[in-house]
CSV table of C-alpha atoms and ligand atoms in Angstrom, one decimal:
chain,number,residue,atom,x,y,z
A,1,UNK,CA,0.0,0.0,0.0
A,2,UNK,CA,1.4,3.4,-1.0
A,3,UNK,CA,2.2,6.2,1.5
A,4,UNK,CA,3.4,9.8,1.3
A,5,UNK,CA,6.5,10.8,3.2
A,6,UNK,CA,6.6,14.6,3.7
A,7,UNK,CA,9.4,16.7,5.0
A,8,UNK,CA,7.6,19.8,6.3
A,9,UNK,CA,8.6,23.4,6.5
A,10,UNK,CA,9.3,24.2,2.8
A,11,UNK,CA,7.7,27.2,1.3
A,12,UNK,CA,5.9,26.8,-2.0
A,13,UNK,CA,6.9,28.8,-5.1
A,14,UNK,CA,5.9,28.5,-8.8
A,15,UNK,CA,2.8,27.7,-10.6
A,16,UNK,CA,0.3,24.8,-11.0
A,17,UNK,CA,-2.4,24.2,-13.5
A,18,UNK,CA,-5.8,23.1,-12.2
A,19,UNK,CA,-7.1,19.8,-13.7
A,20,UNK,CA,-10.7,19.0,-14.7
A,21,UNK,CA,-13.3,18.6,-12.0
A,22,UNK,CA,-13.9,15.1,-10.6
A,23,UNK,CA,-17.4,16.0,-9.4
A,24,UNK,CA,-18.3,17.4,-12.8
A,25,UNK,CA,-16.8,14.7,-15.1
A,26,UNK,CA,-18.5,11.8,-13.3
A,27,UNK,CA,-22.1,12.9,-13.9
A,28,UNK,CA,-21.2,14.0,-17.4
A,29,UNK,CA,-19.8,10.5,-18.1
A,30,UNK,CA,-23.1,9.1,-16.7
A,31,UNK,CA,-25.0,11.4,-19.0
A,32,UNK,CA,-23.1,10.0,-22.1
A,33,UNK,CA,-25.3,6.9,-21.6
A,34,UNK,CA,-28.3,8.9,-22.8
A,35,UNK,CA,-26.6,9.9,-26.1
A,36,UNK,CA,-26.7,7.4,-29.0
A,37,UNK,CA,-24.1,9.5,-30.7
A,38,UNK,CA,-20.4,10.0,-29.8
A,39,UNK,CA,-19.5,12.2,-26.8
A,40,UNK,CA,-15.9,13.4,-26.5
A,41,UNK,CA,-15.2,14.7,-23.1
A,42,UNK,CA,-12.0,16.8,-22.7
A,43,UNK,CA,-10.1,17.9,-19.6
A,44,UNK,CA,-10.9,14.6,-17.8
A,45,UNK,CA,-8.7,14.2,-14.7
A,46,UNK,CA,-6.7,10.9,-14.4
A,47,UNK,CA,-8.3,9.7,-11.2
A,48,UNK,CA,-9.4,6.4,-9.7
A,49,UNK,CA,-13.1,7.4,-9.7
A,50,UNK,CA,-13.0,8.4,-13.4
A,51,UNK,CA,-11.4,5.0,-14.2
A,52,UNK,CA,-14.2,3.3,-12.3
A,53,UNK,CA,-16.8,5.2,-14.2
A,54,UNK,CA,-15.1,4.3,-17.5
A,55,UNK,CA,-15.2,0.6,-16.4
A,56,UNK,CA,-18.9,0.8,-15.6
A,57,UNK,CA,-19.7,2.4,-19.0
A,58,UNK,CA,-17.6,-0.3,-20.7
A,59,UNK,CA,-19.4,-3.1,-18.7
A,60,UNK,CA,-22.7,-1.7,-20.0
A,61,UNK,CA,-21.5,-2.3,-23.5
A,62,UNK,CA,-20.7,1.3,-24.5
A,63,UNK,CA,-17.5,1.8,-26.5
A,64,UNK,CA,-15.2,3.9,-24.2
A,65,UNK,CA,-11.7,5.1,-25.1
A,66,UNK,CA,-9.3,7.3,-23.2
A,67,UNK,CA,-6.5,9.3,-25.0
A,68,UNK,CA,-4.6,11.6,-22.7
A,69,UNK,CA,-7.2,13.9,-21.0
A,70,UNK,CA,-9.9,13.0,-23.5
A,71,UNK,CA,-12.6,10.3,-23.1
A,72,UNK,CA,-14.7,9.3,-26.0
A,73,UNK,CA,-18.0,7.4,-25.4
A,74,UNK,CA,-19.9,5.9,-28.3
A,75,UNK,CA,-23.4,5.2,-27.1
A,76,UNK,CA,-25.1,3.5,-30.1
A,77,UNK,CA,-25.7,0.3,-28.2
A,78,UNK,CA,-26.1,-0.8,-24.6
A,79,UNK,CA,-25.9,-4.5,-23.9
A,80,UNK,CA,-26.8,-4.9,-20.3
A,81,UNK,CA,-28.6,-3.0,-17.5
A,82,UNK,CA,-26.6,-4.4,-14.6
A,83,UNK,CA,-23.9,-2.2,-12.9
A,84,UNK,CA,-21.3,-4.5,-11.4
A,85,UNK,CA,-21.5,-4.4,-7.6
A,86,UNK,CA,-17.7,-4.2,-7.2
A,87,UNK,CA,-17.6,-1.0,-9.3
A,88,UNK,CA,-20.8,0.7,-8.0
A,89,UNK,CA,-19.6,0.1,-4.4
A,90,UNK,CA,-16.4,2.0,-5.1
A,91,UNK,CA,-17.9,5.5,-5.4
A,92,UNK,CA,-20.8,7.7,-4.5
A,93,UNK,CA,-21.3,9.0,-8.0
A,94,UNK,CA,-22.4,5.6,-9.4
A,95,UNK,CA,-25.9,6.4,-8.1
A,96,UNK,CA,-26.5,9.0,-10.9
A,97,UNK,CA,-26.4,6.1,-13.4
A,98,UNK,CA,-29.9,5.3,-12.1
A,99,UNK,CA,-31.3,8.3,-13.9
A,100,UNK,CA,-29.5,7.8,-17.2
A,101,UNK,CA,-29.5,4.0,-17.5
A,102,UNK,CA,-33.2,3.8,-16.5
A,103,UNK,CA,-34.0,6.7,-18.9
A,104,UNK,CA,-32.3,5.0,-21.8
A,105,UNK,CA,-33.2,1.3,-21.3
A,106,UNK,CA,-36.0,1.3,-18.7
A,107,UNK,CA,-34.4,-1.1,-16.2
A,108,UNK,CA,-31.4,-1.2,-14.0
A,109,UNK,CA,-29.9,-3.4,-11.3
A,110,UNK,CA,-27.5,-1.4,-9.1
A,111,UNK,CA,-26.1,-1.7,-5.6
A,112,UNK,CA,-26.1,1.1,-3.0
A,113,UNK,CA,-23.2,3.5,-3.8
A,114,UNK,CA,-19.9,3.6,-2.0
A,115,UNK,CA,-17.6,6.6,-1.5
A,116,UNK,CA,-16.0,8.2,1.5
A,117,UNK,CA,-17.0,7.3,5.0
A,118,UNK,CA,-18.2,10.7,6.2
A,119,UNK,CA,-21.4,9.7,7.9
A,120,UNK,CA,-24.6,8.1,6.6
A,121,UNK,CA,-25.3,9.2,3.0
A,122,UNK,CA,-28.9,8.2,2.4
A,123,UNK,CA,-30.4,8.1,-1.2
A,124,UNK,CA,-34.0,8.6,-0.1
A,125,UNK,CA,-34.4,11.8,-2.2
A,126,UNK,CA,-33.0,10.1,-5.3
A,127,UNK,CA,-35.4,7.2,-4.9
A,128,UNK,CA,-38.5,9.2,-4.1
A,129,UNK,CA,-37.9,11.6,-7.0
A,130,UNK,CA,-37.4,8.8,-9.5
A,131,UNK,CA,-40.5,7.1,-8.1
A,132,UNK,CA,-42.4,10.3,-8.6
A,133,UNK,CA,-41.3,10.2,-12.2
A,134,UNK,CA,-42.8,6.7,-12.6
A,135,UNK,CA,-40.0,4.3,-11.6
A,136,UNK,CA,-40.8,1.2,-9.7
A,137,UNK,CA,-37.9,0.5,-7.3
A,138,UNK,CA,-37.5,-2.7,-5.3
A,139,UNK,CA,-34.8,-3.7,-2.8
A,140,UNK,CA,-33.7,-7.1,-4.1
A,141,UNK,CA,-31.3,-8.6,-1.7
A,142,UNK,CA,-27.9,-7.6,-0.1
A,143,UNK,CA,-28.4,-4.0,-1.1
A,144,UNK,CA,-29.1,-4.5,-4.8
A,145,UNK,CA,-31.8,-2.2,-6.2
A,146,UNK,CA,-34.0,-3.3,-9.1
A,147,UNK,CA,-35.6,-0.3,-10.9
A,148,UNK,CA,-38.0,-0.3,-13.8
A,149,UNK,CA,-39.9,2.3,-15.8
A,150,UNK,CA,-41.7,2.3,-19.1
A,151,UNK,CA,-40.7,5.9,-19.8
A,152,UNK,CA,-40.2,8.5,-17.2
A,153,UNK,CA,-42.9,11.1,-16.9
A,154,UNK,CA,-42.0,14.7,-16.4
A,155,UNK,CA,-43.3,16.2,-13.2
A,156,UNK,CA,-42.6,18.9,-10.5
A,157,UNK,CA,-40.2,17.9,-7.8
A,158,UNK,CA,-39.5,19.9,-4.7
A,159,UNK,CA,-36.3,18.7,-3.0
A,160,UNK,CA,-36.3,18.9,0.9
A,161,UNK,CA,-32.6,19.8,0.6
A,162,UNK,CA,-30.6,21.0,-2.4
A,163,UNK,CA,-28.8,17.6,-2.8
A,164,UNK,CA,-26.2,17.6,-5.5
A,165,UNK,CA,-26.5,13.9,-6.4
A,166,UNK,CA,-30.4,13.9,-6.4
A,167,UNK,CA,-30.5,17.1,-8.6
A,168,UNK,CA,-28.1,15.4,-11.1
A,169,UNK,CA,-30.1,12.1,-11.0
A,170,UNK,CA,-33.4,13.9,-11.7
A,171,UNK,CA,-31.8,16.0,-14.5
A,172,UNK,CA,-30.6,12.8,-16.2
A,173,UNK,CA,-33.9,11.0,-15.8
A,174,UNK,CA,-35.8,14.0,-17.2
A,175,UNK,CA,-33.9,14.1,-20.5
A,176,UNK,CA,-35.8,11.2,-22.1
A,177,UNK,CA,-39.0,11.7,-20.1
A,178,UNK,CA,-42.4,12.5,-21.4
A,179,UNK,CA,-43.1,16.2,-21.1
A,180,UNK,CA,-41.4,18.7,-18.8
A,181,UNK,CA,-39.7,18.2,-15.4
A,182,UNK,CA,-39.2,21.1,-13.0
A,183,UNK,CA,-36.8,20.7,-10.0
A,184,UNK,CA,-37.3,23.2,-7.3
A,185,UNK,CA,-34.8,23.8,-4.5
A,186,UNK,CA,-32.2,22.3,-6.9
A,187,UNK,CA,-28.5,22.3,-6.0
A,188,UNK,CA,-26.7,25.3,-7.5
A,189,UNK,CA,-23.2,23.9,-7.5
A,190,UNK,CA,-20.9,24.7,-10.6
A,191,UNK,CA,-20.9,21.0,-11.4
A,192,UNK,CA,-24.7,21.1,-11.9
A,193,UNK,CA,-24.2,24.0,-14.4
A,194,UNK,CA,-21.5,22.0,-16.2
A,195,UNK,CA,-23.9,19.0,-16.5
A,196,UNK,CA,-26.5,21.3,-17.9
A,197,UNK,CA,-24.0,22.8,-20.4
A,198,UNK,CA,-23.1,19.3,-21.6
A,199,UNK,CA,-26.8,18.2,-22.0
A,200,UNK,CA,-27.6,21.4,-23.9
A,201,UNK,CA,-24.8,20.5,-26.3
A,202,UNK,CA,-26.5,17.2,-27.0
A,203,UNK,CA,-29.7,19.0,-27.8
A,204,UNK,CA,-31.6,18.7,-24.6
A,205,UNK,CA,-33.8,21.8,-23.7
A,206,UNK,CA,-32.7,22.4,-20.1
A,207,UNK,CA,-32.2,25.7,-18.3
A,208,UNK,CA,-32.0,27.2,-14.8
A,209,UNK,CA,-28.9,25.3,-13.5
A,210,UNK,CA,-27.1,27.6,-11.1
A,211,UNK,CA,-30.4,28.8,-9.7
A,212,UNK,CA,-32.8,26.9,-7.5
A,213,UNK,CA,-35.2,26.0,-10.3
A,214,UNK,CA,-34.2,23.8,-13.2
A,215,UNK,CA,-36.6,23.0,-16.1
A,216,UNK,CA,-35.9,20.1,-18.5
A,217,UNK,CA,-38.1,19.3,-21.6
A,218,UNK,CA,-37.9,15.6,-22.3
A,219,UNK,CA,-37.1,14.2,-25.7
A,220,UNK,CA,-37.7,10.8,-27.3
A,221,UNK,CA,-34.1,10.3,-28.3
A,222,UNK,CA,-30.7,12.0,-28.0
A,223,UNK,CA,-28.3,11.4,-30.8
A,224,UNK,CA,-25.5,13.9,-31.3
A,225,UNK,CA,-21.8,13.9,-31.8
A,226,UNK,CA,-20.5,16.4,-29.3
A,227,UNK,CA,-17.2,17.6,-27.8
A,228,UNK,CA,-17.2,19.1,-24.4
A,229,UNK,CA,-14.6,20.5,-22.0
A,230,UNK,CA,-15.1,19.9,-18.2
A,231,UNK,CA,-14.7,22.8,-15.8
A,232,UNK,CA,-11.6,23.1,-13.6
A,233,UNK,CA,-11.7,21.4,-10.2
A,234,UNK,CA,-12.6,24.0,-7.5
A,235,UNK,CA,-11.7,21.7,-4.7
A,236,UNK,CA,-8.3,20.9,-6.1
A,237,UNK,CA,-7.7,24.6,-6.5
A,238,UNK,CA,-8.9,25.3,-3.0
A,239,UNK,CA,-6.6,22.5,-1.6
A,240,UNK,CA,-3.6,24.1,-3.2
A,241,UNK,CA,-4.6,27.4,-1.7
A,242,UNK,CA,-4.6,25.8,1.7
A,243,UNK,CA,-1.2,24.2,1.0
A,244,UNK,CA,0.3,27.7,0.4
A,245,UNK,CA,-1.6,29.2,3.4
A,246,UNK,CA,0.0,26.6,5.8
A,247,UNK,CA,3.4,26.2,4.3
A,248,UNK,CA,3.9,29.8,3.2
A,249,UNK,CA,5.2,31.0,-0.2
A,250,UNK,CA,3.8,32.3,-3.4
A,251,UNK,CA,1.9,30.2,-5.9
A,252,UNK,CA,0.1,31.0,-9.2
A,253,UNK,CA,-2.8,28.7,-9.9
A,254,UNK,CA,-3.6,28.6,-13.6
A,255,UNK,CA,-7.1,27.9,-15.1
A,256,UNK,CA,-9.1,28.5,-12.0
A,257,UNK,CA,-12.8,29.4,-12.0
A,258,UNK,CA,-12.6,32.3,-9.5
A,259,UNK,CA,-16.3,32.5,-8.8
A,260,UNK,CA,-16.3,28.8,-7.9
A,261,UNK,CA,-13.4,29.2,-5.4
A,262,UNK,CA,-14.4,32.6,-4.0
A,263,UNK,CA,-15.9,31.3,-0.7
A,264,UNK,CA,-12.7,29.4,0.0
A,265,UNK,CA,-10.7,32.6,-0.9
A,266,UNK,CA,-12.9,34.7,1.3
A,267,UNK,CA,-12.2,32.7,4.5
A,268,UNK,CA,-8.5,32.2,3.7
A,269,UNK,CA,-8.2,36.0,3.2
A,270,UNK,CA,-9.9,36.5,6.6
A,271,UNK,CA,-7.0,34.3,8.0
A,272,UNK,CA,-4.4,36.6,6.5
A,273,UNK,CA,-3.7,34.9,3.1
A,274,UNK,CA,-3.2,37.2,0.2
A,275,UNK,CA,-5.3,36.0,-2.8
A,276,UNK,CA,-5.6,38.0,-6.1
A,277,UNK,CA,-7.1,37.2,-9.4
A,278,UNK,CA,-4.5,38.0,-12.1
A,279,UNK,CA,-5.9,37.9,-15.6
A,280,UNK,CA,-9.1,36.0,-16.2
A,281,UNK,CA,-8.3,32.6,-14.9
A,282,UNK,CA,-5.1,32.8,-12.8
A,283,UNK,CA,-4.9,33.2,-9.1
A,284,UNK,CA,-1.9,34.5,-7.1
A,285,UNK,CA,-1.9,33.1,-3.6
A,286,UNK,CA,0.7,34.4,-1.1
A,287,UNK,CA,1.2,33.5,2.6
A,288,UNK,CA,3.8,34.6,5.1
A,289,UNK,CA,2.4,31.9,7.5
A,290,UNK,CA,1.3,34.6,10.0
A,291,UNK,CA,-2.3,33.3,10.1
A,292,UNK,CA,-5.1,34.4,12.4
A,293,UNK,CA,-8.1,32.5,13.6
A,294,UNK,CA,-11.6,33.2,12.2
A,295,UNK,CA,-14.6,33.6,14.4
A,296,UNK,CA,-16.8,31.0,12.8
A,297,UNK,CA,-17.2,29.2,9.4
A,298,UNK,CA,-20.1,27.0,8.4
A,299,UNK,CA,-20.2,24.5,5.5
A,300,UNK,CA,-23.3,25.1,3.4
A,301,UNK,CA,-24.4,24.3,-0.1
A,302,UNK,CA,-23.0,26.4,-2.9
A,303,UNK,CA,-22.3,29.3,-3.0
A,304,UNK,CA,-21.4,28.9,0.7
A,305,UNK,CA,-18.3,27.4,2.1
A,306,UNK,CA,-17.9,23.8,0.6
A,307,UNK,CA,-18.0,20.8,2.9
A,308,UNK,CA,-15.3,19.4,0.6
A,309,UNK,CA,-12.9,22.1,1.8
A,310,UNK,CA,-13.7,21.8,5.5
A,311,UNK,CA,-10.9,19.4,6.5
A,312,UNK,CA,-8.1,21.2,4.5
A,313,UNK,CA,-9.3,24.5,6.1
A,314,UNK,CA,-9.2,23.1,9.6
A,315,UNK,CA,-5.6,22.0,8.9
A,316,UNK,CA,-4.8,25.6,8.2
A,317,UNK,CA,-6.6,26.9,11.3
A,318,UNK,CA,-4.6,24.4,13.4
A,319,UNK,CA,-1.7,26.9,13.2
A,320,UNK,CA,-3.7,30.1,13.1
A,321,UNK,CA,-3.3,32.4,16.2
A,322,UNK,CA,-6.5,32.2,18.3
A,323,UNK,CA,-9.5,30.0,18.4
A,324,UNK,CA,-11.7,29.2,15.4
A,325,UNK,CA,-15.1,27.6,15.3
A,326,UNK,CA,-16.0,25.3,12.4
A,327,UNK,CA,-19.6,24.0,11.9
A,328,UNK,CA,-20.2,21.2,9.5
A,329,UNK,CA,-23.8,21.4,8.4
A,330,UNK,CA,-23.8,19.1,5.3
A,331,UNK,CA,-22.5,15.8,6.5
A,332,UNK,CA,-22.9,14.2,10.0
A,333,UNK,CA,-19.5,12.7,10.5
A,334,UNK,CA,-16.8,14.6,8.7
A,335,UNK,CA,-14.2,15.0,11.4
A,336,UNK,CA,-12.6,11.6,11.2
A,337,UNK,CA,-9.2,13.1,10.2
A,338,UNK,CA,-9.0,15.3,13.4
A,339,UNK,CA,-7.6,12.5,15.5
A,340,UNK,CA,-4.8,12.2,13.0
A,341,UNK,CA,-4.1,16.0,13.1
A,342,UNK,CA,-3.9,15.8,16.9
A,343,UNK,CA,-1.0,13.3,16.5
A,344,UNK,CA,0.9,16.3,15.0
A,345,UNK,CA,0.1,18.4,18.0
A,346,UNK,CA,-3.1,20.2,16.8
A,347,UNK,CA,-5.5,21.3,19.5
A,348,UNK,CA,-9.0,20.5,18.2
A,349,UNK,CA,-12.1,19.6,20.2
A,350,UNK,CA,-15.0,18.1,18.3
A,351,UNK,CA,-18.6,17.9,19.5
A,352,UNK,CA,-21.0,16.5,17.0
A,353,UNK,CA,-20.9,18.9,14.1
A,354,UNK,CA,-18.8,21.6,15.8
A,355,UNK,CA,-15.0,21.8,15.9
A,356,UNK,CA,-13.2,24.3,18.1
A,357,UNK,CA,-9.7,24.7,16.7
A,358,UNK,CA,-7.2,26.4,19.0
A,359,UNK,CA,-4.2,27.5,16.9
A,360,UNK,CA,-0.8,26.1,18.1
A,361,UNK,CA,2.6,27.6,17.3
A,362,UNK,CA,3.9,24.5,15.6
A,363,UNK,CA,2.8,21.1,14.3
A,364,UNK,CA,5.3,18.3,14.4
A,365,UNK,CA,5.7,15.5,11.8
A,366,UNK,CA,3.8,12.3,12.7
A,367,UNK,CA,2.7,8.9,11.3
A,368,UNK,CA,-0.9,9.2,10.2
A,369,UNK,CA,-3.6,7.3,8.3
A,370,UNK,CA,-5.8,9.0,5.6
A,371,UNK,CA,-9.3,7.9,6.3
A,372,UNK,CA,-11.2,9.6,3.5
A,373,UNK,CA,-10.4,11.7,0.4
A,374,UNK,CA,-10.6,15.3,1.8
A,375,UNK,CA,-9.6,14.3,5.3
A,376,UNK,CA,-6.5,12.7,3.7
A,377,UNK,CA,-5.8,16.0,1.8
A,378,UNK,CA,-6.0,17.8,5.1
A,379,UNK,CA,-3.2,15.7,6.5
A,380,UNK,CA,-1.0,16.7,3.5
A,381,UNK,CA,-1.8,20.4,4.1
A,382,UNK,CA,-0.8,20.0,7.8
A,383,UNK,CA,2.3,17.9,7.0
A,384,UNK,CA,3.6,20.5,4.6
A,385,UNK,CA,3.4,23.2,7.3
A,386,UNK,CA,4.8,21.0,10.1
A,387,UNK,CA,8.3,20.7,11.5
A,388,UNK,CA,9.9,17.4,10.7
A,389,UNK,CA,8.9,14.3,8.7
A,390,UNK,CA,5.3,13.0,8.4
A,391,UNK,CA,4.2,9.7,7.0
A,392,UNK,CA,0.7,9.4,5.6
A,393,UNK,CA,-0.6,5.9,5.0
A,394,UNK,CA,-3.6,4.7,3.0
A,395,UNK,CA,-3.2,7.4,0.3
A,396,UNK,CA,-5.5,5.4,-2.0
A,397,UNK,CA,-8.2,7.8,-0.6
A,398,UNK,CA,-6.3,10.9,-1.6
A,399,UNK,CA,-5.6,9.4,-5.1
A,400,UNK,CA,-9.4,9.3,-5.6
A,401,UNK,CA,-9.5,13.1,-5.9
A,402,UNK,CA,-6.0,14.3,-6.7
A,403,UNK,CA,-3.9,13.3,-9.8
A,404,UNK,CA,-0.3,12.7,-8.8
A,405,UNK,CA,-0.4,15.1,-6.0
A,406,UNK,CA,3.2,14.4,-5.0
A,407,UNK,CA,4.5,15.4,-8.4
A,408,UNK,CA,2.5,18.6,-8.5
A,409,UNK,CA,3.6,19.6,-5.0
A,410,UNK,CA,7.3,18.6,-5.6
A,411,UNK,CA,7.3,20.8,-8.7
A,412,UNK,CA,6.6,23.9,-6.5
A,413,UNK,CA,9.2,23.1,-3.8
A,414,UNK,CA,7.5,20.7,-1.4
A,415,UNK,CA,9.5,17.7,-0.2
A,416,UNK,CA,7.0,14.9,-0.7
A,417,UNK,CA,7.6,11.4,-2.1
A,418,UNK,CA,5.3,8.4,-2.7
A,419,UNK,CA,6.7,5.0,-1.5
B,501,UD1,C1,-21.9,16.3,-1.6
B,501,UD1,C2,-21.7,17.9,-1.6
B,501,UD1,C3,-21.1,18.2,-2.9
B,501,UD1,C4,-19.8,17.5,-3.0
B,501,UD1,C5,-20.0,16.0,-2.9
B,501,UD1,C6,-18.7,15.2,-3.0
B,501,UD1,C7,-23.2,19.6,-0.8
B,501,UD1,C8,-24.6,20.1,-0.6
B,501,UD1,N1,-23.0,18.5,-1.5
B,501,UD1,O1,-22.7,16.0,-2.7
B,501,UD1,O2,-20.8,19.6,-3.0
B,501,UD1,O3,-19.1,17.8,-4.2
B,501,UD1,O4,-20.6,15.7,-1.7
B,501,UD1,O5,-18.1,15.1,-1.7
B,501,UD1,O6,-22.2,20.2,-0.3
B,501,UD1,N2,-29.1,13.6,1.6
B,501,UD1,C9,-30.2,12.9,2.0
B,501,UD1,N3,-30.9,12.1,1.2
B,501,UD1,C10,-30.5,12.0,-0.1
B,501,UD1,C11,-29.4,12.7,-0.6
B,501,UD1,C12,-28.7,13.5,0.3
B,501,UD1,O7,-30.5,13.0,3.2
B,501,UD1,O8,-31.2,11.2,-0.9
B,501,UD1,C13,-28.3,14.4,2.5
B,501,UD1,C14,-26.9,13.9,2.7
B,501,UD1,O9,-26.8,12.9,3.7
B,501,UD1,C15,-26.2,15.2,3.1
B,501,UD1,C16,-26.9,16.2,2.3
B,501,UD1,O10,-28.2,15.7,1.9
B,501,UD1,O11,-26.4,15.5,4.4
B,501,UD1,C17,-26.1,16.7,1.0
B,501,UD1,O12,-26.0,15.5,0.2
B,501,UD1,P1,-25.7,15.6,-1.4
B,501,UD1,O13,-25.5,17.0,-1.8
B,501,UD1,O14,-26.7,14.7,-2.0
B,501,UD1,O15,-24.3,14.9,-1.4
B,501,UD1,P2,-23.5,14.6,-2.6
B,501,UD1,O16,-24.3,14.5,-3.9
B,501,UD1,O17,-22.6,13.5,-2.2
């Protein structure tokens, strides 16, 4: 099993380009199932979850080919409607295949999705919405769901919470539905807008993504040869911002969607990090490591502070002068990494969804275990700013969201190796 060895205390200097967004490319790949033509998706990051999605599409009988950062999916035939359990169980995003596969072939066998262990991640809103659109869903055995529909019927759906996954699933189901679907209290994340932009390219009449109301007019068939470029990953950009914040230095991040990272930039600025947009898509991030605590930060749906940045931000606050309060409102159990940070000398108290982070003068290198994707990234952020050597085991979690993180960070002056 691979691990990172990090020698802390080196400032970061140089520039890094931001790769395509994992959370955008996965639903877009799921959407290619709807298209009988050829979809060419550019700017696809080289990540475990993306490989898993490619394998799933191949197992369905679609022709999938990867060349560099480009994935081509030819959707003229689908041979099966069973998603292999070993693949679906690897990641959360497999659940959005329900909407697209059911929409296209009318039946699917799929297990409950996997993904990071960050608390219970129910799929009740996905299931109730698809049922409202006409799907019959039975729990077979051992967590396998059997879903059937003649053809989805467009309808109005009001989500109890702006769930990203449920919004995506409904959008996909609605594309081949009879009549119009309206999603109210829809998620507004940039990845939802990206999915809409891809679907529009295939000819689907869909609008409203980025607001709380999305309207989709169903079609009887989608057949288009399209090329689409995925948006840059706002969480990867945000993670590099926290790396500089903690380790100090000056980094230019290329190809950033500034609006998408602005809540992360806002809170890092409040801590004393200097962040400037230079040109249209480049961000200059400077830190002298003199960080101060912030009163309180709450994770909320977009455009609020993202839950996917909470662990990396806590790793920065661990060395910020004063006490900060962090409230996780999206997931129930997202502080698993805190115990590991405490091995480095961090002073953090967690009570249910609230963490009180008392900044310490120094963190010292330690042996740690990554227990989920962003929690693992937080350990890297802390180790870069610590004195001495840290070992981070179980980095398979980190690889799910960051493409060759050690190469990127080494290129800007960090001392980090994979063994
Ligand atoms: C979430 C994040 C998303 C992030 C992704 C990957 C939010 C709002 N969502 O999306 O930004 O990119 O993780 O880490 O920040 N829920 C239910 N029933 C459901 C679906 C969701 O109760 O059927 C609850 C979840 O338990 C959670 C909340 O709704 O508390 C948000 O979940 P959702 O947005 O669906 O999660 P993801 O799609 O995984």
